[in-house]
XYZ file of C-alpha atoms in Angstrom:
246
model
C -0.035 0.017 0.024
C 0.987 3.568 -0.257
C 1.132 6.322 2.386
C 0.673 10.053 2.202
C 2.248 12.487 4.633
C 1.091 16.042 5.066
C 1.493 18.872 7.580
C -1.252 20.865 9.158
C -0.304 24.212 10.617
C -2.139 26.714 12.813
C -1.703 30.509 12.243
C -3.990 32.147 14.825
C -4.894 35.810 14.361
C -5.836 36.234 17.990
C -5.398 34.313 21.403
C -7.753 31.430 22.093
C -8.371 27.767 21.583
C -9.050 26.477 18.062
C -10.711 23.117 17.053
C -11.575 21.866 13.677
C -12.291 18.607 11.826
C -10.134 17.370 8.947
C -12.022 15.115 6.531
C -10.565 12.885 3.830
C -12.579 11.059 1.215
C -11.237 8.029 -0.486
C -12.456 6.603 -3.874
C -12.668 3.133 -2.469
C -12.769 3.057 1.361
C -14.935 5.984 2.109
C -14.211 8.915 4.469
C -11.784 9.588 7.299
C -12.202 12.317 9.898
C -9.415 13.690 12.195
C -10.113 16.129 15.075
C -7.564 18.969 15.161
C -7.179 21.386 18.094
C -4.516 24.016 19.012
C -4.018 27.134 20.973
C -3.356 30.686 19.741
C -1.138 32.253 22.381
C 0.086 35.835 22.882
C 2.474 35.930 25.859
C 3.173 39.412 27.461
C 6.210 40.017 29.687
C 5.976 42.432 32.618
C 8.239 43.233 35.516
C 7.489 44.611 39.024
C 9.900 47.491 38.409
C 11.732 49.150 35.497
C 14.667 50.312 37.518
C 16.619 48.627 40.330
C 18.192 50.846 42.892
C 21.183 49.326 44.695
C 22.060 52.389 46.802
C 25.630 52.796 48.257
C 27.660 49.617 47.958
C 31.012 49.527 49.829
C 34.014 48.433 47.765
C 34.607 44.632 47.844
C 31.027 44.084 49.136
C 27.796 43.137 47.266
C 24.224 44.201 47.223
C 21.243 42.214 46.043
C 17.955 43.517 44.563
C 15.090 41.469 43.293
C 12.131 41.886 40.844
C 9.196 39.832 39.792
C 8.738 38.849 36.163
C 5.148 37.977 35.116
C 3.418 36.561 32.030
C 0.325 38.751 31.607
C -0.641 37.201 28.303
C -2.012 33.813 27.312
C -0.018 30.677 26.766
C 3.297 29.750 28.145
C 6.127 32.231 27.910
C 9.775 31.199 27.667
C 12.472 33.409 29.157
C 15.452 32.165 27.113
C 18.246 34.352 28.720
C 19.038 37.196 30.961
C 22.123 39.223 30.261
C 23.827 42.211 31.901
C 26.162 44.890 30.552
C 28.518 44.298 33.439
C 30.147 41.059 34.601
C 29.861 42.419 38.128
C 26.090 42.302 37.904
C 24.791 38.748 37.905
C 21.360 37.222 38.147
C 20.077 34.243 40.141
C 18.383 32.661 37.091
C 18.916 33.084 33.330
C 16.111 30.955 31.850
C 12.775 29.432 32.819
C 9.117 29.320 31.526
C 5.989 31.047 32.875
C 2.470 29.768 32.304
C -0.373 32.270 31.736
C -0.570 34.586 34.783
C 2.568 32.916 36.243
C 5.317 34.846 37.985
C 8.856 34.254 39.084
C 11.290 36.301 41.298
C 14.773 36.928 40.004
C 17.493 38.432 42.118
C 20.514 40.485 40.857
C 23.802 40.856 42.784
C 26.168 43.738 42.223
C 29.732 43.534 43.382
C 31.397 46.883 43.890
C 34.936 47.155 42.495
C 35.409 50.765 41.371
C 34.321 53.735 43.383
C 31.771 56.134 41.857
C 28.307 56.253 40.470
C 27.253 53.532 37.998
C 24.518 52.534 35.729
C 24.086 49.202 33.946
C 21.341 47.496 31.921
C 19.760 44.063 32.286
C 18.070 42.542 29.189
C 15.498 39.818 29.548
C 14.993 37.798 26.424
C 11.671 36.158 26.151
C 9.208 34.696 23.624
C 7.014 37.900 23.843
C 6.665 38.852 20.147
C 6.227 42.472 20.983
C 8.825 42.849 23.673
C 11.375 40.072 23.182
C 14.253 42.141 24.782
C 12.812 43.716 27.904
C 15.308 46.072 29.658
C 15.798 46.928 33.269
C 18.025 49.843 34.379
C 20.275 49.302 37.422
C 21.823 52.188 39.281
C 23.798 52.641 42.407
C 27.149 54.058 43.897
C 30.230 52.267 44.887
C 31.764 53.792 47.890
C 35.156 53.297 49.470
C 33.718 52.875 52.975
C 34.640 49.493 54.365
C 33.919 47.588 57.464
C 32.537 44.224 58.674
C 33.942 41.209 56.784
C 36.339 42.319 54.143
C 38.488 40.255 51.671
C 39.797 40.707 48.176
C 41.910 43.602 47.000
C 41.917 47.192 48.123
C 43.166 48.819 44.872
C 44.872 52.081 44.594
C 42.247 53.287 42.017
C 39.682 53.579 44.781
C 41.912 55.046 47.389
C 41.396 56.419 50.020
C 39.410 53.976 51.994
C 37.464 54.744 55.135
C 36.964 52.115 57.742
C 33.716 53.123 59.321
C 33.216 50.142 61.557
C 35.203 47.232 62.996
C 36.830 45.435 60.124
C 37.468 41.668 60.073
C 39.479 39.628 57.573
C 37.782 36.248 58.306
C 39.640 33.038 58.737
C 40.449 31.366 55.355
C 40.080 34.762 53.487
C 42.868 37.015 52.024
C 42.931 40.840 52.065
C 45.478 42.390 49.748
C 46.334 46.085 49.826
C 47.973 47.644 46.750
C 50.884 50.171 46.910
C 49.850 53.789 47.266
C 46.610 52.959 49.186
C 45.545 55.292 52.025
C 43.282 53.953 54.704
C 41.600 56.220 57.275
C 40.115 54.524 60.348
C 37.071 56.258 61.744
C 34.812 55.762 64.697
C 37.581 54.150 66.826
C 37.255 51.043 64.734
C 39.470 48.094 65.162
C 41.132 45.953 62.396
C 41.140 42.257 63.131
C 42.864 39.665 61.005
C 41.962 36.010 61.299
C 42.965 35.125 57.768
C 45.781 36.473 55.713
C 46.896 40.092 55.122
C 49.150 41.289 52.449
C 49.979 44.937 52.858
C 52.800 45.220 50.196
C 53.871 48.747 49.491
C 57.021 49.477 47.477
C 59.803 51.903 47.786
C 58.476 55.323 46.754
C 54.865 54.175 46.927
C 53.996 53.176 50.460
C 50.768 52.169 52.186
C 49.463 54.543 54.728
C 47.093 53.823 57.695
C 45.811 56.925 59.525
C 43.902 57.145 62.859
C 44.838 53.612 63.694
C 43.234 52.446 66.837
C 44.160 48.712 67.039
C 45.225 46.054 64.605
C 44.652 42.591 66.121
C 46.417 39.524 64.869
C 45.854 37.276 67.883
C 43.790 34.697 65.999
C 45.519 34.971 62.676
C 46.676 31.557 61.405
C 47.865 32.549 57.962
C 50.414 34.918 56.377
C 50.728 38.521 57.558
C 53.003 40.907 55.610
C 53.664 44.658 55.956
C 56.110 46.128 53.491
C 56.624 49.858 53.085
C 53.689 50.593 55.347
C 53.309 53.626 57.577
C 50.854 53.567 60.478
C 49.813 56.845 62.246
C 47.641 57.465 65.262
C 46.544 60.706 63.793
C 45.729 62.069 60.286
C 49.368 62.146 59.104
C 52.998 62.699 60.005
C 53.470 64.803 63.075
C 49.818 64.334 64.196
C 48.549 62.026 66.851
C 50.527 60.189 69.476
C 52.739 57.971 67.455
C 53.555 56.089 64.376
C 55.024 52.858 63.026
C 56.906 52.190 59.978
C 57.364 48.765 58.352
């Protein structure tokens, strides 16, 4: 016997469910009827906000902000990818699907590396035919105020730094300080090192600590290095009660 293959396509002009009956009549064996059904969908992406405000984010620290993505249309919407204009702005999810009236919360984390105001853009790529690349503006300010748990690198580009509360280099973490960095300790804050500290200045480009109250190494179990470092009790040479040079 012979077979015949054919394709039936649905091209809806508006959302909704469609049914029809496909009939075939043979010259010998009579008629054949096949029920056909399909759905015309029109997904529509929406977000709870169009701008995410991260506020002040201290250097080496992070801030997280979240938004809700909804499908306000009909049918199932596919979010294929979520991209950012900065590698320091990352999302908790990058792809998922949303049924009609479905919603999903996505969180974004910004890591502050350079001091100053910043603005980045998040693009959400979806199957919405009218808004396939929905954009969210993200704004904030990276500040050189540090305190709490700190690790990573304090770079000269963001100097000076202001220690506004007790600072801890946690056990198993490393804090590196580049040559030329100036650190001003405020609010009688202490600096405690339980991990590793590399304060490596160079000749002609030292590292400066001002208003030093106390640096505690009692529980440090890793490497501590001070090269070409100047520690002052006051705001600078000749101010305060004393100084230490390494």
